[in-house]
PDB file of C-alpha atoms in Angstrom:
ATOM      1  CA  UNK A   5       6.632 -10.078  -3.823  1.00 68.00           C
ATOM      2  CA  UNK A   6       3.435  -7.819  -4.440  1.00 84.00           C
ATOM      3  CA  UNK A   7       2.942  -4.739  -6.310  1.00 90.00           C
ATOM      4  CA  UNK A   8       1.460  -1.754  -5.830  1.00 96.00           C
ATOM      5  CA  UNK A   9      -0.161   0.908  -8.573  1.00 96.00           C
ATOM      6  CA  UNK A  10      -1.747   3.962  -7.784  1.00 98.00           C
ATOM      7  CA  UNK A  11      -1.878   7.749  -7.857  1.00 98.00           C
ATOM      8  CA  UNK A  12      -3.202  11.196  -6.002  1.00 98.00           C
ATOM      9  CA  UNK A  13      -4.965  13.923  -8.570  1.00 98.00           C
ATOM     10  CA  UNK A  14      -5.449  17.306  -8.196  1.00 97.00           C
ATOM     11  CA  UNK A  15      -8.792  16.901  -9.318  1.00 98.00           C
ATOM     12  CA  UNK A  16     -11.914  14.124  -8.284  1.00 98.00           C
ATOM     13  CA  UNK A  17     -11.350  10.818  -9.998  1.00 98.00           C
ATOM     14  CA  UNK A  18     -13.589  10.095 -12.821  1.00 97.00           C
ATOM     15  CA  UNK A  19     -14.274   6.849 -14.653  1.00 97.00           C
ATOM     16  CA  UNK A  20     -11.571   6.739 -16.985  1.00 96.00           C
ATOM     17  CA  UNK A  21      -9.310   7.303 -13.964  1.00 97.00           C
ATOM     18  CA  UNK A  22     -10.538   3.881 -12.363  1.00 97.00           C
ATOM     19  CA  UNK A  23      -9.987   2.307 -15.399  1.00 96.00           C
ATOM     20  CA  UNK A  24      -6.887   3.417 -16.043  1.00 95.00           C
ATOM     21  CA  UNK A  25      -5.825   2.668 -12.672  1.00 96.00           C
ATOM     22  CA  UNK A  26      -6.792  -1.296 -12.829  1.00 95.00           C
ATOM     23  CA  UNK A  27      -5.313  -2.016 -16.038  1.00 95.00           C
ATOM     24  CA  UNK A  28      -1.738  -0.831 -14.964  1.00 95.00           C
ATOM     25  CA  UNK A  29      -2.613  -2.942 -11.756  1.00 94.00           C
ATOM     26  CA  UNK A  30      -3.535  -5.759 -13.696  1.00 91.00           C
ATOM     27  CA  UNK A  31      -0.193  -5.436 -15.321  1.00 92.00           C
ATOM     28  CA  UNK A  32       1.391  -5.918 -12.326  1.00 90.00           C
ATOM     29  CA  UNK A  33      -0.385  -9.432 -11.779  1.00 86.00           C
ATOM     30  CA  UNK A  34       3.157 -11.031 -12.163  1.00 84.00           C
ATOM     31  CA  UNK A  35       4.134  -9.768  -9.140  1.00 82.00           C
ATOM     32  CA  UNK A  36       0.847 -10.583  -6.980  1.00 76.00           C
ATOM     33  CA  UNK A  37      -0.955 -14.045  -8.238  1.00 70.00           C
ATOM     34  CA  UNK A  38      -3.019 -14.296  -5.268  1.00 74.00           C
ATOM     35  CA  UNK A  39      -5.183 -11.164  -5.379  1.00 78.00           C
ATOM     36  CA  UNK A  40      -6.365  -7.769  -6.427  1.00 87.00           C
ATOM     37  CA  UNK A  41      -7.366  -5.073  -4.457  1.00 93.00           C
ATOM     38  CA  UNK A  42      -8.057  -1.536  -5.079  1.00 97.00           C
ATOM     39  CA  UNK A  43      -9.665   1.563  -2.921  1.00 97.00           C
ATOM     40  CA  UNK A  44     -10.700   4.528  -5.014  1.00 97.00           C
ATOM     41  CA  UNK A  45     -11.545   8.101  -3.361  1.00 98.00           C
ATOM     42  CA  UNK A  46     -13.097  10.027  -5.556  1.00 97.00           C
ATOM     43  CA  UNK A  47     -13.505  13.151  -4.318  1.00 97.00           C
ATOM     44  CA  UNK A  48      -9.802  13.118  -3.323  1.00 98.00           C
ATOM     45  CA  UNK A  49      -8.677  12.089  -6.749  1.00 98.00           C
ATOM     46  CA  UNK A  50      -7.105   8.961  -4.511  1.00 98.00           C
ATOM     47  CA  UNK A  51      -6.394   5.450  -6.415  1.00 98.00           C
ATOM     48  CA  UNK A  52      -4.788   2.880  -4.223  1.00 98.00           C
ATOM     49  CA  UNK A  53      -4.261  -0.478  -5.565  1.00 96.00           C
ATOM     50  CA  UNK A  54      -2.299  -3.689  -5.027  1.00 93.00           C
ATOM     51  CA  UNK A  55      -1.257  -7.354  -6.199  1.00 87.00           C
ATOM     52  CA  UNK A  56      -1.120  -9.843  -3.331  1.00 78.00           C
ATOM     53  CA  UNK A  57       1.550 -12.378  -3.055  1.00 69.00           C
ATOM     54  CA  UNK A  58       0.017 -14.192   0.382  1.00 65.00           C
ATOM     55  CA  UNK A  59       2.491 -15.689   2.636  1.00 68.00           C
ATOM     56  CA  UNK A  60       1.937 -14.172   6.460  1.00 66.00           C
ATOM     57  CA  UNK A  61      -1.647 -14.539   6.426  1.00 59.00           C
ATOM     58  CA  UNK A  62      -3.229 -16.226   3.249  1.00 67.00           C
ATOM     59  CA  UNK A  63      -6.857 -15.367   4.615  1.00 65.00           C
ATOM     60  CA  UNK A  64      -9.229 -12.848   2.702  1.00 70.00           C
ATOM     61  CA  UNK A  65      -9.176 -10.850   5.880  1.00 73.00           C
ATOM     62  CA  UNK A  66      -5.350 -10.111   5.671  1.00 72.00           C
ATOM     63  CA  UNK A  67      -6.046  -8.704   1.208  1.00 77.00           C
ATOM     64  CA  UNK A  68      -4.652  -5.047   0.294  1.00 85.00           C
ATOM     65  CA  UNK A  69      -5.517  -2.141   0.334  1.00 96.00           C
ATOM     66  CA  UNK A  70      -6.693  -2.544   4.069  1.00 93.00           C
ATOM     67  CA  UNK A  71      -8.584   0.164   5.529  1.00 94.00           C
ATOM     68  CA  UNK A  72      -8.508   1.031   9.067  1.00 93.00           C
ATOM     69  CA  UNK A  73      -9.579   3.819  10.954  1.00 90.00           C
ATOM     70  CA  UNK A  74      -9.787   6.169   8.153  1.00 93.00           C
ATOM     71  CA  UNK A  75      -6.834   5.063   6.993  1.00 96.00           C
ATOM     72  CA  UNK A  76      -5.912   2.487   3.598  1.00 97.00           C
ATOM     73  CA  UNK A  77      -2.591   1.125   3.234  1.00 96.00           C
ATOM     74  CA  UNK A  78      -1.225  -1.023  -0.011  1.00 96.00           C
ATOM     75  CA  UNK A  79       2.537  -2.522   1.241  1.00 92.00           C
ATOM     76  CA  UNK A  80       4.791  -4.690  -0.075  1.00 92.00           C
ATOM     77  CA  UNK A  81       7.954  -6.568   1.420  1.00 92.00           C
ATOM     78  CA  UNK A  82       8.026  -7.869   5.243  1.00 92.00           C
ATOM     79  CA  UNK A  83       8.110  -5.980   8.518  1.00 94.00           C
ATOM     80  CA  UNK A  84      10.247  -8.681  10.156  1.00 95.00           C
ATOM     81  CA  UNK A  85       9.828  -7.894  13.584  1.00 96.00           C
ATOM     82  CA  UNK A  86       5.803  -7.558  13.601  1.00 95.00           C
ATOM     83  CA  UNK A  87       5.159  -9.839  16.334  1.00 96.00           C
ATOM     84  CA  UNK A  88       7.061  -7.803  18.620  1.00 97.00           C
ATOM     85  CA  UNK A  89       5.650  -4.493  17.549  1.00 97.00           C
ATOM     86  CA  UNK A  90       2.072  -6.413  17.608  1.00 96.00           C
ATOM     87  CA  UNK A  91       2.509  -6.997  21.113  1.00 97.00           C
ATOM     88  CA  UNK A  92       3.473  -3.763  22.067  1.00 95.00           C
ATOM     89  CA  UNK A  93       0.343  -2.270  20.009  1.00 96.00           C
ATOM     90  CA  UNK A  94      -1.774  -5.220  21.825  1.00 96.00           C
ATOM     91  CA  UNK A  95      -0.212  -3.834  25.505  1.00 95.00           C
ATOM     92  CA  UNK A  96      -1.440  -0.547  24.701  1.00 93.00           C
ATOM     93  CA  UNK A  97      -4.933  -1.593  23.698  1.00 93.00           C
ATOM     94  CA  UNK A  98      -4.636  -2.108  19.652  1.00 93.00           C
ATOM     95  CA  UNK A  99      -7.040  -4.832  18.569  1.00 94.00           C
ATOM     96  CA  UNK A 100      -6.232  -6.918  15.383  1.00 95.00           C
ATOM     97  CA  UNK A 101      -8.201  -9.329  13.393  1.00 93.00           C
ATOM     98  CA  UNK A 102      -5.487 -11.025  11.264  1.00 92.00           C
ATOM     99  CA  UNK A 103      -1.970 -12.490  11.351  1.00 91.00           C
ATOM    100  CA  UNK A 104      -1.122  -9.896   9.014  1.00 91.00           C
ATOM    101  CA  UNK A 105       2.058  -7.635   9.301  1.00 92.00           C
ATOM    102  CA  UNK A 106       0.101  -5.367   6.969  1.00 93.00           C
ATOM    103  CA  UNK A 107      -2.370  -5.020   9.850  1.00 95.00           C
ATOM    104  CA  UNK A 108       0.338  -4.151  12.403  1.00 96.00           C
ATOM    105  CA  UNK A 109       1.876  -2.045  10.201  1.00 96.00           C
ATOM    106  CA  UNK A 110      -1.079   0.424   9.877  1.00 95.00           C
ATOM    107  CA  UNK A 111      -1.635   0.531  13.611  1.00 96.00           C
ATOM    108  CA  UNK A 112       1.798   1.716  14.264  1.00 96.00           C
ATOM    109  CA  UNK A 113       1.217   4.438  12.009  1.00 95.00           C
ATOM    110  CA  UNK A 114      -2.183   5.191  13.201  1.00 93.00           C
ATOM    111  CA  UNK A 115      -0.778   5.214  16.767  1.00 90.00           C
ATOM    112  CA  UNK A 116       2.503   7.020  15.905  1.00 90.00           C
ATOM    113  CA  UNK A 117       2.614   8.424  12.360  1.00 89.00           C
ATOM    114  CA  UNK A 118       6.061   8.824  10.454  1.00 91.00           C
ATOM    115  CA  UNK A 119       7.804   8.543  13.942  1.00 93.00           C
ATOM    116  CA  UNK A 120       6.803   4.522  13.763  1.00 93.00           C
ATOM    117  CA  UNK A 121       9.144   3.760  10.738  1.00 94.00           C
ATOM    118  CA  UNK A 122      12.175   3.837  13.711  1.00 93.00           C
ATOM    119  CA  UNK A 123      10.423   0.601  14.874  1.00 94.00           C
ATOM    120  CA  UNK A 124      10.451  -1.322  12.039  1.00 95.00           C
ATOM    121  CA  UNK A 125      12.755  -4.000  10.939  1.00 95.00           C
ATOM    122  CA  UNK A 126      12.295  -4.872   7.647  1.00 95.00           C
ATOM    123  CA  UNK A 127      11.733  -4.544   3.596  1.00 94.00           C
ATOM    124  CA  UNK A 128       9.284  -2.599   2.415  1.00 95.00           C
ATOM    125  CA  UNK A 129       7.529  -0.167   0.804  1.00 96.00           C
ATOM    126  CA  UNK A 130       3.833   1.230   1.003  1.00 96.00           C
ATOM    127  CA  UNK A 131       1.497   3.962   0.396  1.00 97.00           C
ATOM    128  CA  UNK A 132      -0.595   4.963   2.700  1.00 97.00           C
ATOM    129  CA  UNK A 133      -3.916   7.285   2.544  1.00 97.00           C
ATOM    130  CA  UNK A 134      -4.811   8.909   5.576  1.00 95.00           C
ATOM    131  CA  UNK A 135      -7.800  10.944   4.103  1.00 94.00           C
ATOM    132  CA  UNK A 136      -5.814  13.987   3.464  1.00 94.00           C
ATOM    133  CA  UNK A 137      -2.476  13.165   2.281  1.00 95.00           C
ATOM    134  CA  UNK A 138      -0.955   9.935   0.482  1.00 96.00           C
ATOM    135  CA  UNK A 139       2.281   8.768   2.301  1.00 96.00           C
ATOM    136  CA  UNK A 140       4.422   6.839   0.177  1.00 97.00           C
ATOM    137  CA  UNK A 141       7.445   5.031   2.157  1.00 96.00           C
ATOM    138  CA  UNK A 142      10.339   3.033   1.192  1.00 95.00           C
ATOM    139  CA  UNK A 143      12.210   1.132   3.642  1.00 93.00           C
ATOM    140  CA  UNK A 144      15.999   3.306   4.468  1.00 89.00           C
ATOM    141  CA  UNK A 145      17.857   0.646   1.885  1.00 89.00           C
ATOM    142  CA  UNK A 146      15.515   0.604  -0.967  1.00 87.00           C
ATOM    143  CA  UNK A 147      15.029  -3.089  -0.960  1.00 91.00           C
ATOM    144  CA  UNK A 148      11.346  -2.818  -1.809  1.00 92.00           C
ATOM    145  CA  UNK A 149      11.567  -0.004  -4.805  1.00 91.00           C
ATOM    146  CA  UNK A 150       8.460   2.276  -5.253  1.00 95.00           C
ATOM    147  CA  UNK A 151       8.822   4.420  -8.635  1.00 96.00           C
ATOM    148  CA  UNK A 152       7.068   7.896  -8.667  1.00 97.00           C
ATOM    149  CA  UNK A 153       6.046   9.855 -11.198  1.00 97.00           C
ATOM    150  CA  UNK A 154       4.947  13.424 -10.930  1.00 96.00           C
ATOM    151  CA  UNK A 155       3.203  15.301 -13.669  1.00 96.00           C
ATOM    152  CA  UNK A 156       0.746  18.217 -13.535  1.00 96.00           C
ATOM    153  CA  UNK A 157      -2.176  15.891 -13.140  1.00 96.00           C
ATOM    154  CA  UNK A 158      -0.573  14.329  -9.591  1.00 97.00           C
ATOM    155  CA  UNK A 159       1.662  12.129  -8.706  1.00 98.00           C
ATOM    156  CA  UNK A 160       1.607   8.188  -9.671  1.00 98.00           C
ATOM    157  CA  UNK A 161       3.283   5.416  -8.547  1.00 98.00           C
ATOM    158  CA  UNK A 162       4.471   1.983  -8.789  1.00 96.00           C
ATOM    159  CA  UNK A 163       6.275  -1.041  -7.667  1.00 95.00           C
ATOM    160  CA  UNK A 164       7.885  -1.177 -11.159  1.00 93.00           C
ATOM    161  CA  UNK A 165       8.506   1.277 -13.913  1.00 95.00           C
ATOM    162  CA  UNK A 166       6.799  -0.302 -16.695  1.00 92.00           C
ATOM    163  CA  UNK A 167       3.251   0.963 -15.464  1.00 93.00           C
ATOM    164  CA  UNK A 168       4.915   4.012 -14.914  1.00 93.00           C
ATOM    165  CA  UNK A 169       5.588   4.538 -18.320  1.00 89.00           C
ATOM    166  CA  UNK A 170       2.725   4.708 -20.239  1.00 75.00           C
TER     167      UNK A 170
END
């Protein structure tokens, strides 16, 4: 199942941010037994953080977020048709290290931005950092829901309201 927490600031993070941050991830721990994961970028004001559920690929290598490239990405759900898109990627040079669909996922986007949700076949939703801007992405049915919040502080979101919230 996973869950994701995290928000973009108009301002650098600061302590209290980080804080805040894990414990609404850590409420989320329901939805992610297996691991915890978070990326912080401070001077961005940039919290990304996620609950692992471990099915695909159970390794350490395969834990959220996963950073790539400049890039972090937290996702929940399945891309169902990975393997295929995987080998495509792999044709065109794309190395991976795990059996991840998280993995694939971020180098489609890396090698074809918004344009690469066409290719996928699946559940999901994620949010993506690319440095600059925080991409957050539900698949077209809303299988995988991602709540968002927006306030004059940024925007925050979550797998599930409750974090959301507070």
């Amino acid at each position: 199942m996973c869950g994701i927490f995290g928000f973009s600031l108009r301002r650098p993070l600061n302590p209290l941010d980080v804080d805040t941050g894990l414990k609404h991830l850590n409420s989320l721990k329901h939805r992610g037994p297996d691991g915890q994961g978070y990326a912080e970028f401070t001077e961005q004001g940039v919290f990304i953080g996620h609950r692992r559920l471990a099915i695909l690929d159970t390794s350490d290598r395969a834990s959220q977020p996963m950073s790539r490239g400049g890039s972090t990405l937290a996702h929940n759900g399945e891309i169902y048709n990975f393997v295929e898109i995987r080998k495509t990627l792999e044709a065109g040079g794309a190395k991976f290290t795990t059996e991840s669909d998280t993995e694939v996922l971020l180098a489609a986007w890396q090698g074809g931005g918004i344009s690469c949700l066409g290719l996928l076949d699946g559940m999901f939703a994620f949010a993506l950092f690319d440095g600059e801007v925080t991409n957050l992405v539900t698949d077209p049915f809303g299988e995988k829901p991602l709540y968002v919040v927006q306030n004059d502080e940024g925007v925050y979101y979550a797998s599930e309201p409750a974090p959301l919230i507070e």
